[in-house]
PDB file of C-alpha atoms in Angstrom:
ATOM      1  CA  LYS A 101       0.054   0.571  -0.479  1.00  0.00           C
ATOM      2  CA  GLY A 102       3.096   2.446  -0.701  1.00  0.00           C
ATOM      3  CA  PHE A 103       5.153   1.778   2.446  1.00  0.00           C
ATOM      4  CA  ASP A 104       8.852   0.896   2.133  1.00  0.00           C
ATOM      5  CA  GLY A 105       9.616  -2.559   4.013  1.00  0.00           C
ATOM      6  CA  GLY A 106      10.826  -0.615   7.539  1.00  0.00           C
ATOM      7  CA  SER A 107       7.859   1.205   7.993  1.00  0.00           C
ATOM      8  CA  SER A 108       5.427   0.401  10.609  1.00  0.00           C
ATOM      9  CA  THR A 109       1.659   0.594   9.605  1.00  0.00           C
ATOM     10  CA  VAL A 110      -1.255  -0.981  11.082  1.00  0.00           C
ATOM     11  CA  THR A 111      -4.335  -1.739   8.513  1.00  0.00           C
ATOM     12  CA  VAL A 112      -8.247  -1.568  10.075  1.00  0.00           C
ATOM     13  CA  VAL A 113     -10.823  -2.823   8.200  1.00  0.00           C
ATOM     14  CA  ALA A 114     -14.683  -4.124   8.742  1.00  0.00           C
ATOM     15  CA  ALA A 115     -14.426  -7.432   8.008  1.00  0.00           C
ATOM     16  CA  TYR A 116     -16.308 -10.943   8.310  1.00  0.00           C
ATOM     17  CA  SER A 117     -14.651 -13.622  10.364  1.00  0.00           C
ATOM     18  CA  PRO A 118     -11.134 -14.852   9.595  1.00  0.00           C
ATOM     19  CA  LEU A 119     -10.549 -18.594   7.724  1.00  0.00           C
ATOM     20  CA  GLN A 120      -7.893 -19.664   9.005  1.00  0.00           C
ATOM     21  CA  VAL A 121      -5.280 -22.307   6.372  1.00  0.00           C
ATOM     22  CA  SER A 122      -2.704 -24.257   7.564  1.00  0.00           C
ATOM     23  CA  VAL A 123       0.273 -24.412   5.517  1.00  0.00           C
ATOM     24  CA  TYR A 124       1.057 -28.352   4.609  1.00  0.00           C
ATOM     25  CA  GLY A 125       3.505 -30.358   2.716  1.00  0.00           C
ATOM     26  CA  GLY A 126       6.152 -28.044   1.889  1.00  0.00           C
ATOM     27  CA  LYS A 127       7.361 -24.276   1.329  1.00  0.00           C
ATOM     28  CA  ASP A 128       6.211 -23.729  -2.484  1.00  0.00           C
ATOM     29  CA  PRO A 129       3.816 -20.878  -2.913  1.00  0.00           C
ATOM     30  CA  GLY A 130       2.311 -22.483  -5.238  1.00  0.00           C
ATOM     31  CA  SER A 131       1.147 -24.914  -3.290  1.00  0.00           C
ATOM     32  CA  PHE A 132       0.244 -24.082  -0.578  1.00  0.00           C
ATOM     33  CA  LEU A 133      -1.348 -20.062  -2.051  1.00  0.00           C
ATOM     34  CA  ALA A 134      -3.729 -22.582  -4.008  1.00  0.00           C
ATOM     35  CA  SER A 135      -5.386 -23.362  -0.777  1.00  0.00           C
ATOM     36  CA  VAL A 136      -5.663 -19.863   0.156  1.00  0.00           C
ATOM     37  CA  ALA A 137      -7.156 -19.732  -3.211  1.00  0.00           C
ATOM     38  CA  HIS A 138     -10.072 -22.302  -2.211  1.00  0.00           C
ATOM     39  CA  ALA A 139     -10.414 -20.805   1.003  1.00  0.00           C
ATOM     40  CA  MET A 140     -11.175 -17.368  -1.160  1.00  0.00           C
ATOM     41  CA  ILE A 141     -13.669 -19.061  -3.029  1.00  0.00           C
ATOM     42  CA  GLY A 142     -15.755 -19.790  -0.242  1.00  0.00           C
ATOM     43  CA  LEU A 143     -16.058 -16.396   0.510  1.00  0.00           C
ATOM     44  CA  GLY A 144     -17.937 -15.959  -2.717  1.00  0.00           C
ATOM     45  CA  PRO A 145     -17.747 -14.018  -5.770  1.00  0.00           C
ATOM     46  CA  SER A 146     -18.068  -9.473  -5.459  1.00  0.00           C
ATOM     47  CA  ILE A 147     -16.242  -9.071  -2.458  1.00  0.00           C
ATOM     48  CA  SER A 148     -15.038  -6.405  -2.005  1.00  0.00           C
ATOM     49  CA  GLU A 149     -11.947  -7.140  -0.622  1.00  0.00           C
ATOM     50  CA  ILE A 150     -10.278 -10.092   0.827  1.00  0.00           C
ATOM     51  CA  LEU A 151      -6.928  -9.767   3.053  1.00  0.00           C
ATOM     52  CA  VAL A 152      -4.267 -12.591   3.164  1.00  0.00           C
ATOM     53  CA  VAL A 153      -2.201 -12.648   6.096  1.00  0.00           C
ATOM     54  CA  LEU A 154       0.987 -14.616   5.919  1.00  0.00           C
ATOM     55  CA  SER A 155       2.710 -15.211   9.360  1.00  0.00           C
ATOM     56  CA  PRO A 156       6.170 -15.070   9.554  1.00  0.00           C
ATOM     57  CA  GLU A 157       7.036 -17.740   8.852  1.00  0.00           C
ATOM     58  CA  VAL A 158       4.594 -18.332   5.412  1.00  0.00           C
ATOM     59  CA  MET A 159       6.083 -14.882   4.909  1.00  0.00           C
ATOM     60  CA  GLN A 160       9.988 -16.557   5.072  1.00  0.00           C
ATOM     61  CA  TYR A 161       9.094 -19.037   2.571  1.00  0.00           C
ATOM     62  CA  VAL A 162       7.833 -16.406   0.341  1.00  0.00           C
ATOM     63  CA  ASN A 163      11.136 -14.317   0.296  1.00  0.00           C
ATOM     64  CA  GLU A 164      12.779 -17.587   0.227  1.00  0.00           C
ATOM     65  CA  ALA A 165      11.274 -18.113  -3.217  1.00  0.00           C
ATOM     66  CA  GLY A 166      11.075 -14.297  -4.604  1.00  0.00           C
ATOM     67  CA  TRP A 167       7.590 -13.888  -5.007  1.00  0.00           C
ATOM     68  CA  SER A 168       6.397 -10.075  -4.406  1.00  0.00           C
ATOM     69  CA  ARG A 169       3.472  -9.402  -3.240  1.00  0.00           C
ATOM     70  CA  GLN A 170       2.688  -8.515  -6.395  1.00  0.00           C
ATOM     71  CA  GLN A 171       3.400 -12.205  -7.815  1.00  0.00           C
ATOM     72  CA  ILE A 172       0.978 -13.674  -4.833  1.00  0.00           C
ATOM     73  CA  GLN A 173      -2.165 -11.272  -5.890  1.00  0.00           C
ATOM     74  CA  GLU A 174      -1.946 -12.095  -9.313  1.00  0.00           C
ATOM     75  CA  PHE A 175      -1.621 -15.649  -8.536  1.00  0.00           C
ATOM     76  CA  LEU A 176      -4.813 -15.690  -6.071  1.00  0.00           C
ATOM     77  CA  TRP A 177      -7.176 -13.561  -8.090  1.00  0.00           C
ATOM     78  CA  GLU A 178      -5.908 -16.161 -10.990  1.00  0.00           C
ATOM     79  CA  LYS A 179      -6.735 -19.085  -8.978  1.00  0.00           C
ATOM     80  CA  ALA A 180     -10.106 -17.788  -7.294  1.00  0.00           C
ATOM     81  CA  GLN A 181     -12.066 -17.640 -10.136  1.00  0.00           C
ATOM     82  CA  LEU A 182     -15.581 -20.025 -11.431  1.00  0.00           C
ATOM     83  CA  PRO A 183     -16.850 -19.981 -13.936  1.00  0.00           C
ATOM     84  CA  ALA A 184     -20.613 -17.939 -13.554  1.00  0.00           C
ATOM     85  CA  ARG A 185     -22.429 -20.890 -14.105  1.00  0.00           C
ATOM     86  CA  GLU A 186     -21.101 -22.946 -11.053  1.00  0.00           C
ATOM     87  CA  TRP A 187     -21.413 -19.952  -8.950  1.00  0.00           C
ATOM     88  CA  ILE A 188     -24.591 -19.568 -10.041  1.00  0.00           C
ATOM     89  CA  ALA A 189     -25.715 -23.263  -9.195  1.00  0.00           C
ATOM     90  CA  TRP A 190     -24.549 -22.494  -5.772  1.00  0.00           C
ATOM     91  CA  ARG A 191     -26.557 -19.633  -5.310  1.00  0.00           C
ATOM     92  CA  ARG A 192     -24.150 -17.235  -4.917  1.00  0.00           C
ATOM     93  CA  VAL A 193     -24.778 -15.026  -7.142  1.00  0.00           C
ATOM     94  CA  GLU A 194     -27.454 -12.116  -6.357  1.00  0.00           C
ATOM     95  CA  HIS A 195     -28.213 -11.075  -9.913  1.00  0.00           C
ATOM     96  CA  PRO A 196     -27.962 -14.784 -12.234  1.00  0.00           C
ATOM     97  CA  GLU A 197     -29.446 -13.375 -15.294  1.00  0.00           C
ATOM     98  CA  ASN A 198     -26.704 -10.815 -15.494  1.00  0.00           C
ATOM     99  CA  PHE A 199     -24.538 -13.537 -16.501  1.00  0.00           C
ATOM    100  CA  THR A 200     -25.037 -14.175 -20.129  1.00  0.00           C
ATOM    101  CA  ASP A 201     -21.966 -16.128 -20.472  1.00  0.00           C
ATOM    102  CA  GLN A 202     -22.436 -19.020 -18.561  1.00  0.00           C
ATOM    103  CA  ASP A 203     -18.524 -19.763 -18.703  1.00  0.00           C
ATOM    104  CA  GLN A 204     -17.008 -16.401 -18.152  1.00  0.00           C
ATOM    105  CA  LEU A 205     -15.084 -16.802 -15.457  1.00  0.00           C
ATOM    106  CA  VAL A 206     -15.677 -14.517 -11.786  1.00  0.00           C
ATOM    107  CA  GLY A 207     -13.452 -13.764  -9.159  1.00  0.00           C
ATOM    108  CA  CYS A 208     -14.043 -13.250  -5.674  1.00  0.00           C
ATOM    109  CA  VAL A 209     -12.541  -9.613  -5.881  1.00  0.00           C
ATOM    110  CA  ALA A 210     -12.890  -7.633  -9.109  1.00  0.00           C
ATOM    111  CA  ASP A 211      -8.644  -7.472  -9.437  1.00  0.00           C
ATOM    112  CA  PRO A 212      -6.116  -8.756  -8.359  1.00  0.00           C
ATOM    113  CA  SER A 213      -5.282  -5.047  -6.519  1.00  0.00           C
ATOM    114  CA  ARG A 214      -8.600  -5.990  -4.125  1.00  0.00           C
ATOM    115  CA  ILE A 215      -6.131  -8.655  -2.714  1.00  0.00           C
ATOM    116  CA  THR A 216      -4.020  -7.239   0.302  1.00  0.00           C
ATOM    117  CA  VAL A 217      -1.117  -8.841   1.421  1.00  0.00           C
ATOM    118  CA  VAL A 218      -0.032  -8.490   4.826  1.00  0.00           C
ATOM    119  CA  ALA A 219       1.985  -9.821   7.492  1.00  0.00           C
ATOM    120  CA  ALA A 220       1.398 -10.435  11.133  1.00  0.00           C
ATOM    121  CA  GLY A 221       1.461 -12.135  13.685  1.00  0.00           C
ATOM    122  CA  GLY A 222       4.526 -13.797  15.541  1.00  0.00           C
ATOM    123  CA  ALA A 223       6.064 -17.353  15.612  1.00  0.00           C
ATOM    124  CA  ALA A 224       2.430 -19.697  16.458  1.00  0.00           C
ATOM    125  CA  GLY A 225       3.266 -21.701  12.952  1.00  0.00           C
ATOM    126  CA  VAL A 226       3.175 -21.478   9.656  1.00  0.00           C
ATOM    127  CA  TYR A 227      -0.571 -20.367   9.177  1.00  0.00           C
ATOM    128  CA  ILE A 228      -2.409 -18.025   6.595  1.00  0.00           C
ATOM    129  CA  ASP A 229      -5.522 -15.841   7.653  1.00  0.00           C
ATOM    130  CA  VAL A 230      -8.164 -15.091   5.234  1.00  0.00           C
ATOM    131  CA  ILE A 231     -10.757 -12.001   5.650  1.00  0.00           C
ATOM    132  CA  GLY A 232     -13.391 -11.508   3.357  1.00  0.00           C
ATOM    133  CA  SER A 233     -14.139  -7.178   3.635  1.00  0.00           C
ATOM    134  CA  TRP A 234     -17.977  -6.736   5.220  1.00  0.00           C
ATOM    135  CA  GLY A 235     -19.867  -5.189   2.477  1.00  0.00           C
ATOM    136  CA  ASN A 236     -18.463  -3.022   0.083  1.00  0.00           C
ATOM    137  CA  SER A 237     -15.943  -1.787   2.630  1.00  0.00           C
ATOM    138  CA  ARG A 238     -12.251  -1.775   1.601  1.00  0.00           C
ATOM    139  CA  SER A 239      -9.087  -1.400   4.158  1.00  0.00           C
ATOM    140  CA  VAL A 240      -7.111   1.628   5.389  1.00  0.00           C
ATOM    141  CA  THR A 241      -3.586   1.548   5.755  1.00  0.00           C
ATOM    142  CA  ARG A 242      -1.579   4.289   8.048  1.00  0.00           C
ATOM    143  CA  LYS A 243       1.743   4.275   9.136  1.00  0.00           C
ATOM    144  CA  ILE A 244       2.483   4.531  12.613  1.00  0.00           C
ATOM    145  CA  GLU A 245       5.207   5.314  14.632  1.00  0.00           C
ATOM    146  CA  VAL A 246       6.355   2.457  17.067  1.00  0.00           C
ATOM    147  CA  ARG A 247       7.369   4.318  20.500  1.00  0.00           C
ATOM    148  CA  SER A 248      10.136   2.240  22.687  1.00  0.00           C
TER     149      SER A 248
END
């Protein structure tokens, strides 16, 4: 969100309950982020924003693999799309008549920039939280000064 890596920031959002994704089976971001995309699909289509909160251990895996936040966003956006017909069959869209092409891919969010990736937490394990914003809300991030 425009802050350098040495800055301390706080991000707030009106949100639904988090979905916790445990990372099993290795350190490859393409593998464990596929599980995150699966959790995102559970939130449904047309979410205003999704926060993906990476634990320090997961952030280390991502850094070791050389993935950027933008790569994570693009990967998740691409993997968390389904054909309109599936969303309709699951009764997850409010106006199914708006989808003239049933094979059109529909994502959980409008574009990759609507996936906010943040590092947070402590040394508690290899976990990722997926948090959908409530209604049409979007997160706000501000730089903070940490006093010692």
